[in-house]
XYZ file of C-alpha atoms in Angstrom:
685
model
C -88.609 -37.056 60.121
C -89.955 -37.952 56.726
C -92.391 -36.806 54.113
C -95.944 -37.413 55.278
C -97.647 -40.565 53.907
C -99.890 -39.976 50.941
C -98.702 -36.406 50.528
C -97.928 -35.085 47.045
C -94.558 -33.364 47.020
C -94.923 -29.993 45.272
C -93.807 -29.818 41.656
C -91.456 -32.753 42.088
C -91.197 -33.380 38.373
C -89.909 -29.881 37.664
C -87.628 -29.529 40.654
C -84.155 -28.547 39.453
C -81.956 -27.923 42.484
C -80.138 -29.970 45.125
C -82.840 -29.109 47.656
C -85.868 -31.158 48.641
C -89.047 -30.121 46.788
C -90.638 -29.499 50.206
C -87.861 -27.047 51.068
C -88.335 -25.261 47.760
C -92.074 -24.961 48.274
C -91.974 -23.554 51.788
C -88.722 -21.595 51.640
C -89.209 -19.642 48.431
C -92.505 -20.675 46.884
C -90.646 -23.037 44.516
C -89.376 -20.030 42.582
C -86.852 -21.983 40.500
C -89.664 -24.070 39.001
C -91.481 -20.955 37.836
C -90.364 -18.516 35.140
C -87.827 -16.002 36.426
C -89.672 -12.715 37.070
C -87.014 -10.642 35.306
C -88.309 -10.493 31.749
C -86.627 -7.167 30.978
C -84.713 -6.866 27.732
C -81.753 -4.923 29.112
C -78.683 -5.994 27.200
C -75.896 -8.057 28.645
C -72.315 -7.781 27.430
C -72.414 -10.709 24.991
C -75.433 -9.175 23.255
C -73.661 -5.843 22.889
C -70.584 -7.361 21.270
C -72.557 -9.638 18.945
C -74.700 -6.682 17.902
C -71.617 -4.648 17.030
C -70.124 -7.552 15.100
C -73.351 -8.054 13.206
C -73.489 -4.413 12.164
C -69.815 -4.280 11.229
C -69.250 -7.748 9.923
C -65.591 -7.130 9.120
C -64.616 -6.276 12.699
C -62.476 -8.764 14.551
C -62.892 -9.473 18.259
C -59.769 -7.490 19.081
C -61.221 -4.398 17.468
C -64.470 -4.794 19.337
C -62.623 -5.092 22.608
C -60.538 -2.037 21.768
C -63.803 -0.118 21.513
C -65.144 -1.531 24.791
C -62.493 -2.677 27.257
C -59.401 -1.333 25.470
C -56.830 -3.547 26.998
C -58.115 -3.554 30.621
C -54.675 -3.063 32.132
C -54.021 0.340 30.571
C -57.185 1.964 29.280
C -56.907 5.506 27.939
C -59.296 8.428 28.164
C -61.229 9.970 31.017
C -63.649 7.067 31.547
C -60.781 4.593 31.849
C -58.885 6.815 34.251
C -61.857 6.769 36.630
C -61.722 2.983 37.024
C -59.544 2.143 40.045
C -56.892 -0.506 39.559
C -57.761 -3.968 40.827
C -55.119 -5.031 43.311
C -52.725 -7.600 41.970
C -53.766 -11.199 42.369
C -50.805 -12.033 44.623
C -49.426 -15.525 44.331
C -52.100 -16.708 41.903
C -51.707 -20.471 41.993
C -51.449 -21.217 38.265
C -51.901 -24.864 39.214
C -49.080 -24.912 41.758
C -49.336 -26.346 45.255
C -48.828 -23.628 47.841
C -46.786 -25.588 50.388
C -47.744 -25.183 54.052
C -51.365 -24.508 54.961
C -52.360 -20.897 55.403
C -53.018 -19.932 59.061
C -56.690 -20.394 59.774
C -57.028 -23.233 57.252
C -54.667 -25.815 58.750
C -57.038 -28.738 59.293
C -57.696 -32.054 57.562
C -60.632 -31.501 55.208
C -63.873 -33.324 55.926
C -64.822 -35.673 53.108
C -68.143 -35.188 51.309
C -70.799 -37.400 52.882
C -74.532 -37.896 53.411
C -74.591 -38.593 57.151
C -77.354 -37.457 59.459
C -74.872 -35.562 61.611
C -72.664 -32.510 61.783
C -69.225 -33.780 60.791
C -66.134 -31.797 61.839
C -62.377 -32.315 61.326
C -60.344 -34.578 63.570
C -59.295 -32.695 66.702
C -62.474 -30.577 66.840
C -65.565 -30.740 69.062
C -69.130 -29.544 68.530
C -72.125 -28.597 70.648
C -75.706 -27.557 70.029
C -76.098 -24.047 71.442
C -79.837 -23.532 70.947
C -82.514 -25.303 68.946
C -86.046 -24.661 67.709
C -88.409 -24.473 70.689
C -85.789 -23.841 73.371
C -86.756 -21.111 75.879
C -85.717 -17.552 75.036
C -87.689 -15.215 77.301
C -88.930 -15.683 80.889
C -91.966 -17.903 81.199
C -91.197 -19.896 78.080
C -92.236 -23.529 78.548
C -90.102 -26.504 77.601
C -90.570 -27.565 73.986
C -93.266 -30.159 73.330
C -93.698 -31.057 69.676
C -97.110 -32.549 70.457
C -98.298 -29.559 72.479
C -97.249 -26.511 70.491
C -99.089 -23.229 70.994
C -98.650 -19.757 69.562
C -98.182 -18.312 73.050
C -95.359 -20.770 73.765
C -93.660 -20.280 70.385
C -93.622 -16.501 70.875
C -91.306 -17.090 73.852
C -89.240 -19.884 72.313
C -86.453 -20.020 69.725
C -88.013 -19.770 66.269
C -87.908 -22.148 63.333
C -85.389 -22.542 60.499
C -82.528 -20.413 61.792
C -80.466 -18.676 59.104
C -78.233 -15.662 59.800
C -76.175 -15.777 63.007
C -74.603 -12.707 64.594
C -72.316 -12.951 67.633
C -71.845 -9.473 69.111
C -69.552 -8.900 72.126
C -71.200 -7.148 75.057
C -67.854 -6.143 76.528
C -64.164 -6.119 75.674
C -63.535 -9.577 77.116
C -65.503 -11.457 74.469
C -66.942 -13.653 77.229
C -70.422 -12.102 77.175
C -72.174 -11.835 73.832
C -75.456 -11.212 72.116
C -76.449 -14.071 69.830
C -78.877 -12.765 67.194
C -80.477 -15.265 64.824
C -82.914 -14.968 61.906
C -85.813 -17.420 61.542
C -86.294 -17.476 57.810
C -89.409 -19.539 57.173
C -91.699 -22.241 58.526
C -92.365 -25.670 57.067
C -95.614 -26.606 58.724
C -95.637 -30.121 57.283
C -92.389 -30.774 59.165
C -93.113 -28.775 62.342
C -96.167 -30.679 63.428
C -96.428 -34.433 64.145
C -97.540 -36.637 61.285
C -101.239 -36.482 60.607
C -101.816 -33.338 62.669
C -101.401 -30.751 59.918
C -103.715 -30.571 56.912
C -102.083 -28.474 54.181
C -105.471 -27.729 52.639
C -107.055 -26.715 55.952
C -104.612 -25.529 58.610
C -106.119 -24.457 61.912
C -105.912 -20.859 63.090
C -103.715 -21.904 66.008
C -101.270 -23.625 63.649
C -101.109 -20.462 61.539
C -100.454 -18.336 64.608
C -97.706 -20.739 65.691
C -96.085 -20.149 62.310
C -96.378 -16.373 62.720
C -94.588 -16.671 66.052
C -91.909 -18.979 64.619
C -90.839 -16.355 62.054
C -88.662 -13.317 62.787
C -85.566 -13.226 65.003
C -84.287 -14.301 68.409
C -81.920 -12.279 70.587
C -80.262 -14.119 73.485
C -77.292 -13.597 75.742
C -74.660 -16.242 74.992
C -71.599 -16.483 77.239
C -68.387 -18.373 76.687
C -67.939 -21.388 78.956
C -64.779 -22.521 80.706
C -64.157 -25.163 78.059
C -64.507 -22.609 75.245
C -68.084 -23.348 74.264
C -71.096 -21.062 74.160
C -74.045 -21.152 76.562
C -77.364 -19.317 76.362
C -78.182 -17.467 79.592
C -81.333 -15.878 81.024
C -81.036 -12.143 80.501
C -83.095 -8.968 80.343
C -81.788 -8.603 76.786
C -83.380 -11.835 75.551
C -86.298 -11.210 73.206
C -88.329 -12.653 70.367
C -89.276 -10.664 67.293
C -92.199 -12.181 65.400
C -94.838 -11.319 62.814
C -96.727 -9.509 65.590
C -93.835 -7.198 66.549
C -94.189 -3.529 65.616
C -91.520 -2.130 63.262
C -90.891 1.525 62.538
C -90.636 2.494 58.870
C -87.746 4.901 58.291
C -86.233 6.641 55.304
C -87.633 8.240 52.146
C -90.738 6.031 51.845
C -91.959 6.376 55.436
C -95.538 7.659 55.258
C -95.829 7.051 51.513
C -99.254 6.306 50.088
C -97.703 3.114 48.691
C -97.275 1.807 52.257
C -100.613 2.812 53.779
C -103.121 0.107 54.741
C -106.421 -0.030 56.604
C -104.547 -1.156 59.727
C -101.842 1.518 59.295
C -103.210 4.618 57.541
C -99.960 6.437 58.407
C -97.698 4.076 56.415
C -95.132 4.159 59.209
C -95.759 1.050 61.355
C -95.483 -2.529 60.087
C -96.283 -5.626 62.082
C -93.512 -8.160 61.739
C -90.732 -9.293 59.488
C -90.636 -12.490 57.470
C -88.430 -14.722 55.374
C -85.358 -13.141 56.941
C -82.396 -14.718 55.235
C -78.792 -13.567 55.665
C -77.821 -10.391 57.482
C -74.887 -8.482 58.875
C -73.510 -7.047 62.095
C -72.907 -3.302 61.882
C -69.819 -1.524 63.272
C -72.153 0.112 65.815
C -73.291 -3.221 67.262
C -76.712 -3.709 65.685
C -77.924 -6.354 63.230
C -79.166 -5.801 59.692
C -81.456 -8.532 58.371
C -82.712 -8.960 54.810
C -86.340 -9.816 54.048
C -86.097 -12.200 51.123
C -88.841 -14.423 49.639
C -91.787 -12.405 50.926
C -93.708 -12.901 47.691
C -94.942 -16.384 48.626
C -96.991 -15.175 51.631
C -99.480 -13.079 49.642
C -102.582 -14.494 47.945
C -104.851 -13.606 45.038
C -102.637 -11.469 42.883
C -104.721 -12.741 39.950
C -107.585 -10.535 41.131
C -105.614 -7.376 40.405
C -106.910 -5.786 37.210
C -104.856 -2.596 37.075
C -102.088 -3.325 34.512
C -99.447 -1.210 36.257
C -100.033 -2.897 39.597
C -100.120 -6.318 37.931
C -96.760 -5.661 36.257
C -95.247 -4.677 39.583
C -96.548 -7.831 41.254
C -95.273 -10.019 38.421
C -91.798 -8.501 38.656
C -91.663 -9.538 42.312
C -92.831 -13.090 41.556
C -96.280 -12.908 43.106
C -98.535 -15.637 41.794
C -102.310 -15.921 41.829
C -104.581 -18.114 43.886
C -104.220 -19.234 47.470
C -100.851 -19.433 49.187
C -99.268 -22.655 50.383
C -99.778 -21.708 54.049
C -103.319 -20.271 53.688
C -102.623 -17.366 56.041
C -104.989 -15.153 54.050
C -107.899 -17.096 55.549
C -107.103 -15.701 58.987
C -105.834 -12.170 58.280
C -106.794 -10.085 55.266
C -103.380 -8.411 55.136
C -102.087 -11.498 53.322
C -104.737 -11.076 50.590
C -103.590 -8.602 47.923
C -107.147 -8.101 46.676
C -108.128 -6.785 50.131
C -104.902 -5.031 51.203
C -102.973 -4.187 48.005
C -100.247 -2.213 49.812
C -99.365 -4.748 52.512
C -96.964 -6.521 50.158
C -95.033 -3.241 49.758
C -94.261 -3.345 53.471
C -91.979 -6.372 53.097
C -88.770 -6.857 51.133
C -86.721 -4.344 53.127
C -83.584 -4.426 55.248
C -84.515 -4.352 58.930
C -82.312 -3.283 61.837
C -82.393 -4.724 65.367
C -80.594 -3.185 68.347
C -79.777 -6.033 70.763
C -78.440 -3.525 73.292
C -81.957 -2.210 73.945
C -84.648 -4.884 74.384
C -87.321 -2.173 74.289
C -86.153 -0.577 71.042
C -88.596 -0.796 68.168
C -86.973 -2.548 65.170
C -86.616 -0.489 61.988
C -87.376 -1.077 58.321
C -84.921 0.967 56.219
C -86.539 2.060 52.958
C -83.506 3.933 51.578
C -81.852 0.547 50.847
C -84.544 -0.404 48.342
C -87.127 -3.169 48.204
C -86.276 -6.512 46.673
C -85.454 -10.029 47.871
C -82.605 -8.950 50.116
C -79.990 -11.592 50.805
C -77.975 -10.001 53.591
C -76.861 -6.430 54.178
C -73.219 -5.951 55.133
C -71.454 -2.727 55.992
C -68.145 -1.219 54.958
C -66.879 2.100 56.306
C -65.384 4.100 53.441
C -62.213 6.137 53.859
C -64.243 9.329 54.213
C -66.357 7.782 56.993
C -69.517 7.190 55.001
C -71.356 3.899 55.464
C -71.684 1.530 52.496
C -74.197 -1.365 52.612
C -74.043 -4.212 50.061
C -76.945 -6.513 49.272
C -77.842 -9.085 46.645
C -81.280 -9.781 45.185
C -81.591 -13.568 45.428
C -83.335 -14.407 42.183
C -82.227 -15.775 38.844
C -81.150 -12.860 36.602
C -81.418 -10.238 39.326
C -78.966 -7.673 40.579
C -76.326 -6.528 43.057
C -76.919 -3.278 44.943
C -75.191 -0.918 47.319
C -76.264 2.043 49.434
C -73.915 4.896 50.365
C -74.915 7.125 53.279
C -74.804 10.905 53.207
C -73.621 11.123 56.804
C -70.471 9.725 58.387
C -69.920 6.996 60.930
C -69.338 7.987 64.554
C -66.994 5.537 66.349
C -67.943 4.141 69.734
C -70.657 1.945 71.236
C -72.422 4.553 73.369
C -76.175 4.980 73.071
C -75.583 8.381 71.445
C -73.222 6.905 68.829
C -75.657 4.061 68.121
C -78.549 6.485 67.560
C -76.398 8.603 65.243
C -75.158 5.619 63.249
C -78.567 3.961 62.963
C -79.850 7.184 61.406
C -77.141 7.013 58.706
C -79.214 4.475 56.789
C -82.091 6.940 56.426
C -80.382 9.179 53.855
C -78.039 8.327 51.020
C -77.820 7.042 47.459
C -78.980 3.651 46.205
C -76.974 2.071 43.350
C -77.178 -1.041 41.171
C -74.197 -2.760 39.541
C -73.326 -3.227 35.890
C -70.460 -5.609 35.077
C -68.450 -5.713 31.847
C -66.016 -8.452 30.853
C -62.669 -7.790 29.179
C -62.452 -10.899 26.974
C -63.526 -11.342 23.348
C -67.149 -12.486 23.114
C -66.276 -15.774 21.432
C -64.156 -16.758 24.440
C -67.191 -16.608 26.740
C -69.191 -19.402 25.140
C -71.111 -20.705 28.164
C -68.901 -23.740 28.685
C -66.971 -22.265 31.614
C -63.679 -22.475 29.709
C -61.273 -19.787 30.904
C -60.589 -17.009 28.407
C -57.112 -16.588 26.979
C -56.043 -14.106 29.669
C -56.498 -16.846 32.295
C -59.244 -15.221 34.364
C -62.857 -14.182 34.228
C -62.473 -10.474 34.968
C -63.384 -6.989 33.855
C -64.705 -3.625 34.974
C -67.865 -2.499 36.706
C -69.995 0.570 37.242
C -72.418 1.547 39.994
C -75.498 3.188 38.483
C -77.341 5.602 40.776
C -81.070 4.916 41.152
C -82.226 7.438 43.743
C -81.073 9.673 46.573
C -83.543 11.080 49.065
C -86.500 12.436 47.128
C -84.570 12.581 43.833
C -84.918 9.817 41.249
C -82.229 9.181 38.636
C -84.435 6.784 36.632
C -86.591 8.150 33.836
C -90.283 7.552 34.426
C -89.909 6.738 38.127
C -90.484 8.928 41.139
C -88.065 8.438 44.014
C -90.758 6.612 46.003
C -91.321 4.265 43.069
C -87.595 3.558 42.818
C -87.446 2.499 46.466
C -90.658 0.449 46.470
C -90.247 -1.076 42.994
C -86.464 -1.210 42.916
C -86.302 -4.185 40.571
C -88.203 -2.331 37.853
C -85.991 0.729 38.231
C -82.854 -1.415 37.962
C -84.265 -3.051 34.827
C -84.696 0.387 33.272
C -81.036 1.401 33.746
C -79.594 -1.829 32.309
C -78.081 -3.515 35.369
C -76.319 -6.846 34.839
C -78.438 -9.956 35.274
C -76.633 -12.198 37.760
C -76.854 -15.859 38.795
C -78.751 -15.476 42.080
C -76.619 -12.969 44.002
C -76.753 -13.886 47.675
C -74.491 -12.902 50.556
C -72.074 -10.008 49.895
C -69.437 -9.005 52.425
C -66.252 -6.909 52.606
C -63.023 -8.608 53.685
C -61.884 -6.799 56.863
C -58.209 -7.522 56.090
C -57.889 -6.816 52.350
C -60.899 -4.527 51.846
C -62.076 -6.492 48.806
C -65.766 -7.295 48.418
C -66.958 -10.887 47.921
C -70.324 -12.031 46.574
C -71.736 -15.562 46.481
C -73.750 -16.362 43.351
C -75.517 -19.615 44.123
C -76.667 -20.957 40.739
C -78.895 -20.346 37.723
C -80.029 -23.337 35.712
C -81.820 -20.980 33.295
C -78.654 -19.183 32.154
C -78.475 -19.644 28.376
C -81.921 -21.249 28.086
C -84.177 -20.303 25.193
C -85.261 -16.701 25.529
C -83.004 -16.108 28.561
C -79.744 -14.217 28.942
C -76.741 -16.260 27.863
C -73.340 -16.501 29.469
C -71.297 -13.365 30.033
C -67.951 -12.989 31.742
C -69.289 -12.407 35.289
C -71.706 -15.341 34.774
C -69.688 -17.558 32.425
C -71.600 -20.864 32.409
C -74.878 -21.754 30.794
C -77.072 -24.002 32.913
C -75.079 -22.930 35.962
C -76.031 -25.452 38.664
C -73.016 -25.013 40.966
C -72.558 -21.237 41.256
C -69.471 -19.050 41.627
C -67.838 -16.425 43.863
C -67.116 -12.864 42.680
C -64.603 -10.405 44.136
C -63.959 -6.742 43.448
C -61.942 -3.811 44.785
C -63.422 -0.462 45.802
C -63.366 1.943 48.701
C -67.145 1.878 48.714
C -67.918 5.405 47.566
C -66.488 4.931 44.067
C -68.724 4.363 41.056
C -66.138 2.447 39.003
C -64.373 -0.766 39.972
C -62.596 -3.845 38.656
C -63.740 -7.382 39.362
C -62.803 -11.023 38.833
C -64.136 -14.461 39.755
C -62.352 -16.178 42.627
C -64.172 -19.511 42.255
C -66.234 -21.207 39.595
C -67.693 -23.933 41.763
C -68.419 -27.599 41.187
C -66.537 -30.869 40.885
C -62.778 -30.134 40.653
C -62.500 -32.893 38.048
C -64.885 -31.031 35.764
C -63.423 -28.799 33.069
C -65.799 -25.924 33.841
C -64.508 -25.258 37.374
C -61.864 -22.806 38.552
C -60.295 -22.397 41.991
C -58.402 -19.114 41.815
C -55.667 -20.819 39.776
C -54.922 -23.360 42.536
C -54.229 -27.015 41.712
C -57.709 -28.513 41.283
C -56.534 -31.946 42.387
C -55.960 -30.552 45.888
C -59.252 -28.834 46.672
C -62.576 -29.930 48.143
C -65.567 -30.018 45.799
C -67.965 -27.160 46.512
C -71.406 -26.432 45.072
C -73.944 -23.613 45.499
C -72.156 -20.966 47.606
C -74.638 -19.067 49.741
C -73.249 -17.205 52.770
C -69.750 -15.786 53.225
C -67.703 -14.793 56.280
C -64.078 -14.038 57.146
C -61.698 -15.131 59.871
C -59.126 -12.904 61.560
C -56.535 -13.729 58.898
C -58.780 -12.570 56.049
C -59.533 -16.078 54.767
C -62.935 -16.426 53.118
C -65.388 -18.959 54.589
C -68.327 -20.134 52.475
C -71.469 -22.010 53.472
C -73.476 -23.832 50.826
C -77.153 -24.340 50.049
C -78.482 -26.996 47.683
C -75.300 -28.943 46.901
C -75.746 -30.270 43.367
C -72.905 -32.820 43.703
C -74.901 -35.434 45.624
C -73.557 -34.891 49.141
C -74.558 -32.814 52.158
C -74.042 -29.074 52.334
C -71.148 -27.712 54.343
C -68.757 -24.939 55.367
C -65.488 -24.297 53.499
C -62.384 -22.164 54.016
C -60.570 -20.413 51.148
C -57.395 -18.301 51.286
C -57.795 -15.280 49.004
C -54.155 -14.156 48.765
C -50.766 -15.823 48.426
C -49.799 -19.101 46.761
C -52.743 -20.946 48.373
C -55.345 -18.573 46.941
C -58.311 -20.677 45.864
C -57.463 -23.747 47.980
C -60.970 -24.730 49.051
C -61.082 -27.000 52.114
C -64.251 -28.401 53.641
C -64.431 -27.707 57.391
C -67.746 -29.355 58.219
C -70.873 -30.933 56.788
C -74.428 -30.610 58.088
C -77.032 -33.390 58.442
C -78.925 -34.937 55.575
C -81.357 -32.554 53.916
C -80.006 -29.534 55.811
C -78.562 -26.246 54.636
C -75.493 -24.606 56.172
C -76.321 -21.054 57.265
C -74.633 -18.359 59.325
C -71.664 -18.671 59.582
C -69.564 -16.941 62.259
C -65.791 -17.582 62.368
C -63.857 -16.380 65.398
C -60.264 -17.130 66.427
C -61.322 -20.104 68.556
C -64.982 -20.677 67.632
C -67.104 -21.393 64.571
C -70.893 -21.080 64.576
C -73.252 -22.386 61.928
C -77.021 -22.505 61.681
C -78.297 -25.918 60.626
C -81.491 -25.199 58.716
C -84.261 -27.618 57.646
C -82.527 -30.924 58.627
C -84.128 -33.853 56.781
C -86.835 -31.655 55.295
C -89.041 -33.595 52.903
C -86.607 -36.506 52.765
C -86.981 -40.226 53.166
C -86.103 -41.475 55.767
C -85.414 -37.876 56.815
C -83.481 -36.738 59.867
C -83.597 -37.197 63.622
C -80.873 -34.608 64.289
C -79.892 -33.236 66.778
C -81.474 -35.219 69.637
C -83.161 -38.190 68.020
C -86.857 -38.190 67.238
C -88.337 -35.052 65.671
C -85.697 -33.060 63.756
C -85.101 -29.495 64.966
C -83.141 -26.699 63.283
C -80.365 -25.506 65.606
C -77.206 -23.443 66.093
C -73.980 -25.444 66.388
C -70.674 -24.260 67.888
C -67.414 -25.910 66.820
C -64.120 -25.478 68.658
C -60.727 -27.120 68.731
C -60.462 -29.886 71.327
C -57.288 -28.388 72.787
C -58.834 -24.925 72.994
C -56.528 -23.521 70.323
C -57.173 -21.323 67.300
C -59.367 -22.564 64.486
C -57.273 -23.845 61.604
C -53.952 -23.401 63.392
């Protein structure tokens, strides 16, 4: 599959990531080649310190830090006492080799490459579980790239799979629900060459794209040889842009959500641009609606300055959209349906146990470009949901429920637990470093204490019908969450993506993919949680908290990139003995508590992949590459079980030359891949 002859690749001259320009255009509206929508002037830590030093010219850095961080390890006063201690960094490598491999990571790393294949370690096997166009529900026809129809696609596996959830149906682990997001469509790659006109798509092609979005739910059973096989089942279903969703939480019925098609503001048709997600303890799936902004046309026709500001903050541009959907349904035209855009950008919940259950959009978790939504049960039983806003200079959020989790998988327990996300408090994070300002100079050089670390605070935005942000009603906080977070001075981060708690240690891990604008003229410069200007390789953040606390301590586990480069850091581990890693995107954990990271947009010149990382002991920070995906593809998912790894291979060969023919030869098709050990043993053992 290759770029179409005579076709102008979008904004090729300004493209600044490791992705294809075609991927950038269709996946996120080429957001990195446009100004970042966060133009707020909330201060970051470096600004604060420099301001103090300017006003008090005689102060030394140590005095400034005494007034701000006050020694980090033993702060005095009531505010300091409220900050929980960050667990010791056990066995921090300090450049030492850790000896034997940590259980779960004992495999020979795959070398970086640019093959048009999924490459796995020696002694491992792989299989394609399900691919774009494969049948999902009864009556689905076999896939025919030359004979696609909207009716067929609505029954087939959707396009560009992203999040993967594997949920046991019983205690044996042999029968499972496989739930997969379909993030976006790339029509120029979906249809045979010459059959799709970007300037004039047909209505049928648009409806095929609507059906290719959303999610797929299938039954997937373990096979005798340890693989995974999709089975016909009454549970199998497709969720598309025509599926009805119920709006729940504090904004349900709000005037901000009412449209001509839904004057109640409680029913939304469809979900789109679903990126990462999470499996809840009660057996449902949370899915984040991410780059919804690119689907809505004619924002330039909005004349009301307040509405225009809100649209700008969410990155909505003027003119026609790339896909031209607004020609066939007015809901995609802001000038005709100004509230339709407010009905996307939420966390949605799917119950695979009930194929007739209406999916839910949870408004209490706020509206932004959600990358994932992962759950932690706090010690007091309340549910905590973490989510990142995947944009340059945007924020990290959490939601804490009012009610408490009810154990069990019964229908009653599921109903109770699904209602927990309707009421609670929405927070945004502010991070503070503990090093002198001059030691965080944007170069990525470690400060004198040997780590990028500090303290953090969760700032409450709203709870129920109560707003904690001056000038915002509670409804406005939930619908225009980015603007509310700007107002309270949240920390501008380098594209916060997947965030997930470690089930073994309890620590929280966040992937920050990159930010080439960090330190650019007029943009926020480096700070300790985002320590590199022009950050093209990203980093991984960890922090300790029970979930209900409002104070915490944090540090960076990884500062990604080429291990030979001076601006990289691997938890203190010997950099000569790690795999290069660039642009962390999704995170997962194995049964030992090792962190697994998938990448998106590798800036080091090789294919994206999946990596394991121990987070405790002498091997902490030892990054090892487990697999690579085909040329032009992104590694999504992932799922790591004792004897099985699943990844979603997204956009193989997209926009490239000569492109990809993975997985079957001929037309490239996004797909889910299962990897297992050839002898049937444990992964990495």
